[in-house]
CSV table of C-alpha atoms in Angstrom, one decimal:
chain,number,residue,atom,x,y,z
A,1,MET,CA,0.0,0.0,0.0
A,2,GLY,CA,3.0,2.3,-0.4
A,3,HIS,CA,1.3,3.8,-3.4
A,4,ILE,CA,-1.4,5.5,-1.4
A,5,THR,CA,-0.6,9.2,-1.4
A,6,PHE,CA,-2.1,11.9,0.7
A,7,LEU,CA,-4.5,12.8,-2.1
A,8,VAL,CA,-5.6,9.2,-2.6
A,9,ALA,CA,-6.3,8.8,1.2
A,10,VAL,CA,-8.3,12.1,1.1
A,11,VAL,CA,-10.3,10.8,-1.9
A,12,ILE,CA,-11.1,7.5,-0.1
A,13,ALA,CA,-12.2,9.3,3.0
A,14,THR,CA,-14.4,11.8,1.0
A,15,ALA,CA,-15.9,8.9,-1.0
A,16,LEU,CA,-16.9,7.2,2.2
A,17,ALA,CA,-18.3,10.5,3.6
A,18,PHE,CA,-20.4,10.8,0.4
A,19,ASP,CA,-21.5,7.2,0.8
A,20,PHE,CA,-22.7,8.0,4.4
A,21,THR,CA,-24.7,11.0,3.2
A,22,ASN,CA,-26.1,8.9,0.4
A,23,GLY,CA,-27.3,6.4,3.0
A,24,PHE,CA,-29.1,8.8,5.3
A,25,HIS,CA,-30.5,10.8,2.4
A,26,ASP,CA,-32.1,7.8,0.9
A,27,THR,CA,-33.4,6.0,4.0
A,28,ALA,CA,-36.7,7.7,3.3
A,29,ASN,CA,-37.0,6.1,-0.1
A,30,ALA,CA,-37.6,2.7,1.4
A,31,MET,CA,-38.9,3.4,4.8
A,32,ALA,CA,-40.8,6.8,4.8
A,33,THR,CA,-44.2,5.3,4.0
A,34,SER,CA,-43.7,2.3,6.4
A,35,ILE,CA,-42.9,4.7,9.2
A,36,ALA,CA,-45.8,7.0,8.3
A,37,THR,CA,-48.4,4.2,8.4
A,38,GLY,CA,-47.0,2.6,11.5
A,39,ALA,CA,-46.1,-0.6,9.7
A,40,LEU,CA,-42.7,-0.4,11.4
A,41,ARG,CA,-41.5,1.6,14.4
A,42,PRO,CA,-39.1,4.3,13.2
A,43,LYS,CA,-36.0,2.9,14.9
A,44,VAL,CA,-36.8,-0.6,13.7
A,45,ALA,CA,-37.4,0.6,10.2
A,46,VAL,CA,-34.0,2.3,9.9
A,47,LEU,CA,-32.3,-0.7,11.5
A,48,ILE,CA,-33.8,-3.1,8.9
A,49,SER,CA,-32.9,-0.7,6.1
A,50,GLY,CA,-29.4,-0.2,7.3
A,51,VAL,CA,-28.7,-3.9,7.6
A,52,LEU,CA,-30.2,-4.6,4.2
A,53,ASN,CA,-28.1,-1.8,2.6
A,54,LEU,CA,-25.0,-3.4,4.2
A,55,VAL,CA,-26.0,-6.9,3.0
A,56,GLY,CA,-26.8,-5.4,-0.5
A,57,ALA,CA,-23.3,-4.1,-0.7
A,58,PHE,CA,-21.8,-7.6,-0.4
A,59,LEU,CA,-24.4,-9.3,-2.6
A,60,SER,CA,-23.6,-7.4,-5.7
A,61,THR,CA,-20.2,-7.8,-7.2
A,62,GLU,CA,-20.9,-5.9,-10.4
A,63,VAL,CA,-18.9,-2.8,-9.4
A,64,ALA,CA,-19.0,0.0,-11.9
A,65,ARG,CA,-16.0,-0.2,-14.1
A,66,THR,CA,-16.2,3.5,-14.8
A,67,VAL,CA,-16.6,6.4,-12.5
A,68,SER,CA,-19.5,7.9,-14.3
A,69,GLY,CA,-20.9,5.4,-16.8
A,70,GLY,CA,-19.7,7.5,-19.7
A,71,ILE,CA,-21.0,10.8,-18.6
A,72,VAL,CA,-17.6,12.3,-18.3
A,73,ASP,CA,-14.4,11.2,-20.2
A,74,ASP,CA,-12.9,8.8,-17.6
A,75,ALA,CA,-9.5,9.0,-19.3
A,76,LEU,CA,-9.3,12.7,-18.3
A,77,VAL,CA,-10.5,12.3,-14.7
A,78,THR,CA,-7.8,12.7,-12.0
A,79,PRO,CA,-8.2,11.8,-8.3
A,80,ALA,CA,-8.3,15.6,-7.6
A,81,MET,CA,-11.3,16.0,-9.8
A,82,ILE,CA,-13.0,13.1,-8.2
A,83,PHE,CA,-12.4,14.7,-4.8
A,84,ALA,CA,-13.8,18.0,-6.0
A,85,GLY,CA,-16.9,16.2,-7.5
A,86,LEU,CA,-17.5,14.4,-4.2
A,87,VAL,CA,-17.3,17.6,-2.3
A,88,GLY,CA,-20.0,19.1,-4.5
A,89,ALA,CA,-22.2,16.0,-4.0
A,90,ILE,CA,-21.7,15.9,-0.2
A,91,LEU,CA,-22.5,19.6,0.3
A,92,TRP,CA,-25.6,19.5,-1.9
A,93,ASN,CA,-26.9,16.3,-0.1
A,94,LEU,CA,-26.5,18.1,3.3
A,95,MET,CA,-28.2,21.3,2.0
A,96,THR,CA,-31.2,19.4,0.7
A,97,TRP,CA,-31.4,17.3,3.9
A,98,LEU,CA,-31.5,20.5,6.0
A,99,LEU,CA,-34.5,21.6,3.9
A,100,GLY,CA,-36.1,18.2,4.1
A,101,LEU,CA,-35.9,17.8,0.3
A,102,PRO,CA,-35.7,14.3,-1.1
A,103,SER,CA,-33.2,14.9,-3.9
A,104,SER,CA,-31.2,12.4,-5.8
A,105,SER,CA,-27.8,11.4,-4.5
A,106,SER,CA,-26.9,10.0,-7.9
A,107,HIS,CA,-27.6,13.3,-9.5
A,108,ALA,CA,-25.6,15.1,-6.9
A,109,LEU,CA,-22.6,12.8,-7.6
A,110,PHE,CA,-22.9,13.1,-11.3
A,111,GLY,CA,-23.4,16.9,-11.1
A,112,GLY,CA,-20.3,17.2,-8.8
A,113,LEU,CA,-18.2,15.2,-11.3
A,114,ILE,CA,-19.5,17.1,-14.3
A,115,GLY,CA,-18.6,20.4,-12.7
A,116,ALA,CA,-15.2,19.2,-11.5
A,117,VAL,CA,-14.3,17.7,-14.9
A,118,TRP,CA,-15.5,20.7,-16.8
A,119,VAL,CA,-13.2,23.0,-14.9
A,120,GLY,CA,-10.4,20.5,-14.5
A,121,ALA,CA,-10.2,19.1,-18.0
A,122,GLY,CA,-12.3,21.4,-20.1
A,123,GLU,CA,-15.7,21.3,-21.7
A,124,HIS,CA,-14.7,18.4,-24.0
A,125,GLY,CA,-14.3,16.2,-20.9
A,126,VAL,CA,-18.1,16.2,-20.4
A,127,HIS,CA,-20.3,14.1,-22.7
A,128,PHE,CA,-23.4,16.2,-22.8
A,129,GLU,CA,-25.4,13.9,-25.1
A,130,MET,CA,-24.8,11.1,-22.5
A,131,VAL,CA,-26.0,13.4,-19.8
A,132,VAL,CA,-29.3,13.9,-21.6
A,133,GLU,CA,-29.7,10.2,-22.5
A,134,LYS,CA,-28.6,8.6,-19.3
A,135,ILE,CA,-29.7,11.1,-16.7
A,136,ILE,CA,-32.2,13.7,-17.9
A,137,VAL,CA,-34.6,11.5,-19.9
A,138,PRO,CA,-34.8,8.7,-17.2
A,139,ALA,CA,-35.2,11.4,-14.5
A,140,VAL,CA,-38.3,12.7,-16.3
A,141,LEU,CA,-39.8,9.4,-17.2
A,142,SER,CA,-39.1,7.1,-14.3
A,143,PRO,CA,-41.1,9.0,-11.6
A,144,VAL,CA,-44.0,9.3,-14.1
A,145,VAL,CA,-44.0,5.5,-14.7
A,146,ALA,CA,-43.7,4.8,-10.9
A,147,GLY,CA,-46.5,7.3,-10.3
A,148,VAL,CA,-48.9,5.8,-12.9
A,149,ALA,CA,-48.2,2.3,-11.6
A,150,ALA,CA,-48.8,3.3,-8.0
A,151,LEU,CA,-51.9,5.3,-9.0
A,152,LEU,CA,-53.6,2.4,-10.7
A,153,ALA,CA,-52.6,-0.1,-8.0
A,154,THR,CA,-53.9,2.2,-5.3
A,155,TYR,CA,-57.1,2.9,-7.1
A,156,LEU,CA,-57.7,-0.9,-7.5
A,157,ALA,CA,-56.7,-1.7,-3.9
A,158,TYR,CA,-59.3,0.8,-2.5
A,159,ARG,CA,-61.9,-0.2,-5.1
A,160,LEU,CA,-61.6,-3.9,-4.3
A,161,THR,CA,-61.4,-3.6,-0.5
A,162,ARG,CA,-64.2,-1.1,0.1
A,163,ARG,CA,-66.5,-3.8,1.5
A,164,ALA,CA,-63.9,-5.7,3.4
A,165,ARG,CA,-63.1,-5.4,7.1
A,166,GLU,CA,-61.1,-2.3,7.6
A,167,ARG,CA,-58.9,-3.7,10.4
A,168,THR,CA,-58.0,-6.8,8.4
A,169,VAL,CA,-57.1,-4.8,5.4
A,170,GLY,CA,-55.0,-2.3,7.3
A,171,ARG,CA,-53.1,-5.1,9.1
A,172,GLY,CA,-52.6,-7.1,5.9
A,173,PHE,CA,-51.1,-4.2,4.0
A,174,ARG,CA,-48.9,-3.1,6.9
A,175,ILE,CA,-47.3,-6.6,6.9
A,176,GLY,CA,-47.0,-6.4,3.1
A,177,GLN,CA,-45.3,-3.1,3.5
A,178,ILE,CA,-42.5,-4.6,5.5
A,179,ALA,CA,-41.7,-6.9,2.6
A,180,SER,CA,-42.0,-4.2,-0.1
A,181,ALA,CA,-39.9,-1.7,1.9
A,182,SER,CA,-37.2,-4.3,2.5
A,183,MET,CA,-37.0,-5.0,-1.3
A,184,VAL,CA,-36.4,-1.3,-1.9
A,185,SER,CA,-33.7,-1.2,0.8
A,186,LEU,CA,-31.9,-4.2,-0.6
A,187,ALA,CA,-32.0,-2.9,-4.2
A,188,HIS,CA,-30.6,0.4,-2.9
A,189,GLY,CA,-27.7,-1.3,-1.2
A,190,THR,CA,-26.8,-3.3,-4.3
A,191,ASN,CA,-26.9,-0.1,-6.5
A,192,ASP,CA,-25.7,2.8,-4.4
A,193,ALA,CA,-22.9,1.2,-2.4
A,194,GLN,CA,-21.4,0.0,-5.8
A,195,LYS,CA,-21.0,3.6,-6.9
A,196,THR,CA,-18.7,4.5,-4.0
A,197,MET,CA,-16.8,1.2,-4.4
A,198,GLY,CA,-16.3,2.0,-8.0
A,199,VAL,CA,-15.0,5.4,-7.2
A,200,ILE,CA,-12.5,4.1,-4.6
A,201,THR,CA,-11.4,1.1,-6.8
A,202,LEU,CA,-10.7,3.3,-9.8
A,203,THR,CA,-8.8,5.8,-7.6
A,204,LEU,CA,-6.7,2.9,-6.3
A,205,ILE,CA,-6.1,1.7,-9.9
A,206,SER,CA,-5.1,5.1,-11.1
A,207,CYS,CA,-2.4,5.4,-8.4
A,208,GLY,CA,-1.1,1.9,-9.1
A,209,ALA,CA,-2.1,0.3,-5.8
A,210,LEU,CA,-4.3,-2.1,-7.7
A,211,GLY,CA,-3.9,-3.8,-11.1
A,212,LYS,CA,-5.7,-2.5,-14.1
A,213,GLN,CA,-8.6,-5.1,-14.1
A,214,ALA,CA,-8.7,-5.5,-10.3
A,215,GLY,CA,-12.0,-5.8,-8.5
A,216,PRO,CA,-12.6,-4.0,-5.2
A,217,PRO,CA,-10.6,-5.4,-2.3
A,218,VAL,CA,-12.6,-6.8,0.6
A,219,TRP,CA,-11.8,-3.7,2.8
A,220,VAL,CA,-13.3,-1.4,0.1
A,221,ILE,CA,-16.5,-3.5,-0.1
A,222,GLY,CA,-16.7,-3.6,3.7
A,223,THR,CA,-16.1,0.1,4.4
A,224,ALA,CA,-18.4,1.2,1.6
A,225,GLY,CA,-21.2,-1.1,2.8
A,226,LEU,CA,-20.7,0.0,6.4
A,227,ALA,CA,-20.7,3.7,5.5
A,228,ILE,CA,-24.0,3.5,3.6
A,229,GLY,CA,-25.5,1.1,6.2
A,230,LEU,CA,-24.5,3.4,9.0
A,231,GLY,CA,-25.8,6.5,7.2
A,232,THR,CA,-29.1,4.7,6.5
A,233,TYR,CA,-29.4,3.7,10.2
A,234,ILE,CA,-28.7,7.3,11.4
A,235,GLY,CA,-31.7,8.1,9.2
A,236,GLY,CA,-32.4,11.4,7.4
A,237,TRP,CA,-35.5,12.0,9.5
A,238,ARG,CA,-36.1,15.4,7.9
A,239,ILE,CA,-36.5,13.7,4.5
A,240,ILE,CA,-38.5,10.8,6.0
A,241,ARG,CA,-41.0,13.3,7.3
A,242,THR,CA,-41.4,15.0,3.9
A,243,MET,CA,-41.8,11.8,2.0
A,244,GLY,CA,-44.0,10.0,4.5
A,245,ARG,CA,-46.2,12.9,5.7
A,246,GLY,CA,-45.4,15.9,3.5
A,247,ILE,CA,-46.5,14.9,0.1
A,248,THR,CA,-49.7,13.2,1.1
A,249,ASP,CA,-51.2,11.4,4.1
A,250,ILE,CA,-50.2,7.8,3.4
A,251,GLN,CA,-52.3,4.8,4.4
A,252,ALA,CA,-51.0,1.3,4.4
A,253,PRO,CA,-52.5,0.2,1.0
A,254,GLN,CA,-51.0,3.3,-0.6
A,255,GLY,CA,-47.6,2.7,1.0
A,256,PHE,CA,-47.7,-0.9,-0.3
A,257,ALA,CA,-48.7,0.2,-3.8
A,258,ALA,CA,-46.0,2.9,-3.9
A,259,GLU,CA,-43.2,0.6,-2.7
A,260,ALA,CA,-44.3,-2.2,-5.1
A,261,ALA,CA,-44.3,0.3,-8.0
A,262,SER,CA,-40.9,1.6,-7.0
A,263,THR,CA,-39.4,-1.9,-6.8
A,264,ALA,CA,-40.9,-2.8,-10.2
A,265,VAL,CA,-39.5,0.3,-11.9
A,266,ILE,CA,-36.0,-0.1,-10.2
A,267,LEU,CA,-35.7,-3.8,-11.1
A,268,SER,CA,-37.2,-3.6,-14.6
A,269,SER,CA,-34.9,-0.8,-15.6
A,270,ALA,CA,-31.7,-2.1,-14.0
A,271,SER,CA,-30.8,-4.1,-17.1
A,272,LEU,CA,-30.9,-1.0,-19.3
A,273,GLY,CA,-28.1,0.7,-17.5
A,274,PHE,CA,-30.0,3.9,-16.8
A,275,ALA,CA,-28.6,6.1,-14.0
A,276,LEU,CA,-32.0,5.7,-12.3
A,277,SER,CA,-32.6,7.8,-9.2
A,278,THR,CA,-34.2,5.7,-6.4
A,279,THR,CA,-35.3,9.0,-4.8
A,280,GLN,CA,-37.2,10.2,-7.8
A,281,VAL,CA,-38.8,6.8,-8.5
A,282,CYS,CA,-40.0,6.5,-4.9
A,283,SER,CA,-41.3,10.1,-4.8
A,284,GLY,CA,-43.2,9.5,-8.0
A,285,GLY,CA,-44.7,6.3,-6.5
A,286,ILE,CA,-45.8,8.1,-3.3
A,287,LEU,CA,-47.4,11.0,-5.4
A,288,GLY,CA,-49.2,8.5,-7.6
A,289,ALA,CA,-50.5,6.6,-4.5
A,290,GLY,CA,-51.7,10.0,-3.2
A,291,ILE,CA,-53.7,10.7,-6.3
A,292,GLY,CA,-55.0,7.2,-6.5
A,293,ARG,CA,-57.0,7.3,-3.3
A,294,ARG,CA,-60.1,9.4,-3.4
A,295,LEU,CA,-60.3,12.1,-0.8
A,296,ALA,CA,-56.5,11.9,-0.2
A,297,GLU,CA,-55.0,15.4,0.1
A,298,VAL,CA,-52.0,15.8,-2.2
A,299,ARG,CA,-49.9,18.8,-1.1
A,300,TRP,CA,-48.9,20.1,-4.5
A,301,GLY,CA,-46.8,22.8,-2.9
A,302,VAL,CA,-44.5,20.2,-1.4
A,303,ALA,CA,-44.5,18.2,-4.7
A,304,SER,CA,-43.6,21.2,-6.8
A,305,ARG,CA,-40.8,22.3,-4.3
A,306,MET,CA,-39.5,18.8,-4.7
A,307,ALA,CA,-39.6,19.0,-8.5
A,308,VAL,CA,-37.7,22.3,-8.3
A,309,GLY,CA,-35.1,20.5,-6.1
A,310,TRP,CA,-34.7,17.8,-8.7
A,311,LEU,CA,-34.1,20.4,-11.5
A,312,VAL,CA,-31.4,22.3,-9.5
A,313,THR,CA,-29.6,19.3,-8.0
A,314,LEU,CA,-27.4,18.5,-10.9
A,315,PRO,CA,-26.4,22.1,-11.7
A,316,SER,CA,-25.9,23.1,-8.1
A,317,ALA,CA,-23.7,20.1,-7.3
A,318,ALA,CA,-21.9,20.9,-10.5
A,319,ALA,CA,-21.3,24.5,-9.5
A,320,VAL,CA,-19.8,23.5,-6.1
A,321,GLY,CA,-17.8,20.7,-7.8
A,322,ALA,CA,-16.5,23.3,-10.3
A,323,VAL,CA,-15.4,25.8,-7.6
A,324,ALA,CA,-13.7,23.0,-5.6
A,325,ALA,CA,-12.0,21.7,-8.7
A,326,ALA,CA,-10.7,25.2,-9.6
A,327,VAL,CA,-9.1,25.5,-6.1
A,328,VAL,CA,-7.7,21.9,-6.1
A,329,VAL,CA,-6.3,21.9,-9.6
A,330,HIS,CA,-4.5,25.3,-9.1
A,331,GLY,CA,-3.7,25.0,-5.4
A,332,GLY,CA,-2.3,21.5,-5.3
A,333,THR,CA,-2.0,19.9,-1.9
A,334,ALA,CA,-2.7,23.2,-0.1
A,335,GLY,CA,-5.9,23.6,-2.2
A,336,ILE,CA,-7.0,20.1,-1.2
A,337,VAL,CA,-6.5,20.9,2.5
A,338,VAL,CA,-8.4,24.2,2.1
A,339,ILE,CA,-11.3,22.6,0.4
A,340,ALA,CA,-11.4,19.7,2.9
A,341,VAL,CA,-11.4,22.1,5.8
A,342,LEU,CA,-14.1,24.3,4.2
A,343,THR,CA,-16.3,21.3,3.4
A,344,ALA,CA,-16.0,20.1,7.0
A,345,ALA,CA,-16.9,23.6,8.3
A,346,VAL,CA,-19.9,24.0,6.0
A,347,ALA,CA,-21.1,20.5,6.9
A,348,GLY,CA,-20.7,21.3,10.6
A,349,GLY,CA,-22.7,24.5,10.1
A,350,ILE,CA,-25.5,22.7,8.4
A,351,VAL,CA,-25.7,20.2,11.2
A,352,LEU,CA,-25.8,23.0,13.7
A,353,LEU,CA,-28.6,24.8,11.8
A,354,SER,CA,-30.6,21.6,11.7
A,355,ARG,CA,-30.4,21.4,15.5
A,356,ARG,CA,-32.5,24.6,15.8
A,357,ASN,CA,-35.5,22.6,14.6
A,358,PRO,CA,-34.6,19.0,14.8
A,359,VAL,CA,-36.5,16.1,13.3
A,360,ARG,CA,-35.8,12.8,15.1
A,361,ALA,CA,-37.2,9.3,15.3
A,362,ASP,CA,-39.6,10.4,18.1
A,363,ASN,CA,-41.1,13.4,16.3
A,364,VAL,CA,-40.9,12.4,12.7
A,365,ASN,CA,-44.6,11.7,12.3
A,366,ASP,CA,-45.7,14.8,14.3
A,367,ALA,CA,-45.9,17.3,11.5
A,368,HIS,CA,-46.1,17.6,7.7
A,369,ASP,CA,-43.3,20.1,7.1
A,370,VAL,CA,-39.7,20.5,7.9
A,371,ALA,CA,-38.7,24.0,9.1
A,372,VAL,CA,-35.3,25.5,9.4
A,373,ARG,CA,-36.2,28.5,11.6
A,374,PRO,CA,-36.8,27.6,15.2
A,375,SER,CA,-39.7,29.9,16.1
A,376,ALA,CA,-42.0,29.6,13.1
A,377,PRO,CA,-42.8,25.9,12.5
A,378,ALA,CA,-45.7,26.9,10.2
A,379,VAL,CA,-43.4,28.8,7.8
A,380,ALA,CA,-42.1,26.7,5.0
A,381,ALA,CA,-38.3,26.6,5.0
A,382,ALA,CA,-36.9,28.9,2.3
B,1,MET,CA,-27.9,10.6,-29.4
B,2,ASN,CA,-30.0,7.5,-29.9
B,3,LEU,CA,-32.7,7.1,-27.3
B,4,ASP,CA,-34.1,3.6,-27.1
B,5,TRP,CA,-37.8,4.4,-26.8
B,6,ASN,CA,-38.7,0.7,-27.2
B,7,ALA,CA,-36.7,0.0,-24.1
B,8,PHE,CA,-38.4,2.8,-22.2
B,9,GLY,CA,-41.7,1.6,-23.4
B,10,GLU,CA,-40.9,-1.9,-22.3
B,11,VAL,CA,-39.8,-0.8,-18.8
B,12,ALA,CA,-43.0,1.3,-18.4
B,13,GLY,CA,-45.2,-1.6,-19.5
B,14,VAL,CA,-43.5,-4.2,-17.4
B,15,SER,CA,-43.4,-1.9,-14.3
B,16,VAL,CA,-47.1,-0.9,-14.5
B,17,GLY,CA,-48.1,-4.5,-15.3
B,18,ALA,CA,-46.1,-6.1,-12.5
B,19,THR,CA,-47.2,-3.5,-9.9
B,20,VAL,CA,-50.9,-3.8,-10.7
B,21,ALA,CA,-50.6,-7.7,-10.8
B,22,VAL,CA,-48.8,-8.0,-7.4
B,23,VAL,CA,-51.0,-5.5,-5.7
B,24,THR,CA,-54.2,-7.1,-7.1
B,25,VAL,CA,-53.2,-10.6,-6.0
B,26,PHE,CA,-52.2,-9.2,-2.6
B,27,VAL,CA,-55.6,-7.5,-2.3
B,28,LEU,CA,-57.4,-10.7,-3.2
B,29,GLY,CA,-55.4,-12.4,-0.4
B,30,VAL,CA,-56.5,-9.8,2.1
B,31,LEU,CA,-60.1,-10.0,0.9
B,32,ALA,CA,-60.0,-13.7,1.4
B,33,LEU,CA,-58.7,-13.2,5.0
B,34,SER,CA,-61.5,-10.7,5.6
B,35,GLN,CA,-64.1,-13.2,4.3
B,36,ARG,CA,-62.7,-15.9,6.5
B,37,GLU,CA,-63.1,-13.8,9.6
B,38,THR,CA,-66.7,-13.0,8.6
B,39,ALA,CA,-67.3,-16.8,8.1
B,40,ARG,CA,-65.8,-17.7,11.4
B,41,GLU,CA,-67.9,-15.2,13.2
B,42,SER,CA,-71.1,-16.6,11.7
B,43,GLY,CA,-70.0,-20.1,12.8
B,44,ARG,CA,-68.8,-21.4,9.5
B,45,GLY,CA,-65.2,-22.7,9.1
B,46,GLY,CA,-64.0,-20.5,6.3
B,47,GLY,CA,-61.4,-23.1,5.3
B,48,SER,CA,-61.7,-22.4,1.6
B,49,ALA,CA,-61.2,-18.7,2.1
B,50,LEU,CA,-58.1,-19.4,4.1
B,51,THR,CA,-56.8,-21.7,1.3
B,52,ALA,CA,-57.5,-18.9,-1.2
B,53,ALA,CA,-55.6,-16.4,0.9
B,54,GLY,CA,-52.7,-18.7,1.3
B,55,LEU,CA,-52.4,-19.2,-2.5
B,56,CYS,CA,-52.6,-15.4,-3.1
B,57,PHE,CA,-49.8,-14.7,-0.6
B,58,LEU,CA,-47.8,-17.6,-2.0
B,59,ALA,CA,-48.0,-15.9,-5.4
B,60,CYS,CA,-46.8,-12.7,-3.9
B,61,ALA,CA,-43.9,-14.5,-2.2
B,62,ALA,CA,-42.9,-15.9,-5.5
B,63,ALA,CA,-42.8,-12.3,-6.9
B,64,VAL,CA,-40.5,-11.4,-4.0
B,65,VAL,CA,-38.2,-14.3,-4.7
B,66,TYR,CA,-38.1,-13.3,-8.4
B,67,GLY,CA,-37.3,-9.8,-7.3
B,68,LEU,CA,-34.4,-11.1,-5.2
B,69,TYR,CA,-33.2,-13.1,-8.2
B,70,LEU,CA,-33.1,-9.9,-10.2
B,71,ILE,CA,-31.4,-7.9,-7.4
B,72,ILE,CA,-28.6,-10.4,-6.7
B,73,PRO,CA,-26.3,-10.7,-9.7
B,74,GLY,CA,-24.8,-13.9,-8.4
B,75,PHE,CA,-28.0,-15.8,-9.4
B,76,HIS,CA,-27.9,-14.9,-13.0
B,77,GLY,CA,-24.2,-14.5,-13.8
C-alpha cells in the first residue's frame, strides 16, 4: 500500500463520507411510508434498512467499471477532480437534507463530477449527449412511470377492498409493506454502495495500488457497505418526514402500492443501464399513491418544491464541484486541504442549523413540514 | 444521441403491469382473509377462504423471490 498518497487517502475518506450522506439521504425512499403508516416503528425501520443496505453491498459484485458510466471522459479524470466532485455532491446532499428535500444522491454525484471535470479538463471532458440520454430522460420518465403504476394499483386496492373489514385490510397491508420496503432497501444497497466502491477502486487503480482489471478489495466493499448502512441507520429524519407525511397522508395500502411500484421500476430498468434515481422513483410512487386514493389530500406545494429541487440538484452540485476543482487543480495539496477544511466547516454549520428545529425518530410523524427556523414551524423553509 | 424508446416503453409496460398484478393478488389475499373472519364469526369454518388467501400470498412471495433473483447478480451470472 506504499502507493497510497495523501491525495488518494483524502479521496477515499471523502468517498466514504459521500456514501454516508447517500445512505441517510435515501433511508426515506424505502422506509418513509412504512414509518408514516406505523407498519414499522421508526427505529426498527432504519435498522432493517441499514442492515439490508450493508447486505446489499456484499451481494452485488458488479462494481461500476467507470466512475460515471460514460457521462464524463474517464481518461481525463484525475483523483483531484473526483475529490472536487465528491465535495459538490456531499454539500448538496447536506443542504437538501436541511431543507427536508428528497433529492437524488446519484444526480448530486454526477453533477459534482461534471462540474469538476468541466473546470479541471475542459468542456470536451463532459459528454453532454450522454447526460441527456442517461440522466435527464430517465429522470423525467421514471417518476412518471412509478407514479402511474402506484396510482392504478392504489385505485384498484381501494376499489376492491371497500366492502372488506377495515382492520384486516390495514393489518394485511402493513405486513405487506415490511416486505416491499425491504426490497427497496436491498435494491438500494446493491446499487448505491457500488458507486462508492467503483470510485474508490478506480482511484486505487489510477495510483497503481491495484492492477488494471482488479475488482474492489474486501476492505473497500466492507467500508463502503458500512458507510452506507450506518448512514441509513442514522436516518435522514427530515426527508423521511417530507416523503412519509409531507407529500400526502399515506395509508397502508398506498404505502404498499407505492413501494411495489418503486421496486418494479427499479428492477425492470436495472438491465438497461440507466442512472436511475431511487429517490425520484419513490417520490413518484408516493405521489401516484396519493392521487389514486379518493379524498386523499396531495400537497402540490410540497410536490412542486421537490420537483424544483430535482431540477437544480445537478447544476448546483456541478457549481460546487467546479469551484472545488478550480481550487484543487490550481492549489495542489494546499488547495485540497483548504477545500477539505471548508467542506467540514460548512457540513458542521448545516448540522448546527438543523439542531434549531430537529426532526428525530420520536417526532418524525408529528408534523407535515420541515422548518429550518426555530420559532415559526408553520413557515415553510426557504 | 440514440434514445431507445422501445426499451423505455418496455420498462414502463413491465413496471405498471407487475405492480398492478402483485397489488391485485395481494388485495385478493387480504379480501379472502377478511371473508374468513366473517365466516368464522357466523359459525362457519372459512377453510376455503383461508386456502385462497394462502395461495394469493404464496404468489406474492414468488414475486418477491423473483425480485431477489433480479437484485442479486450472483444468481444470473
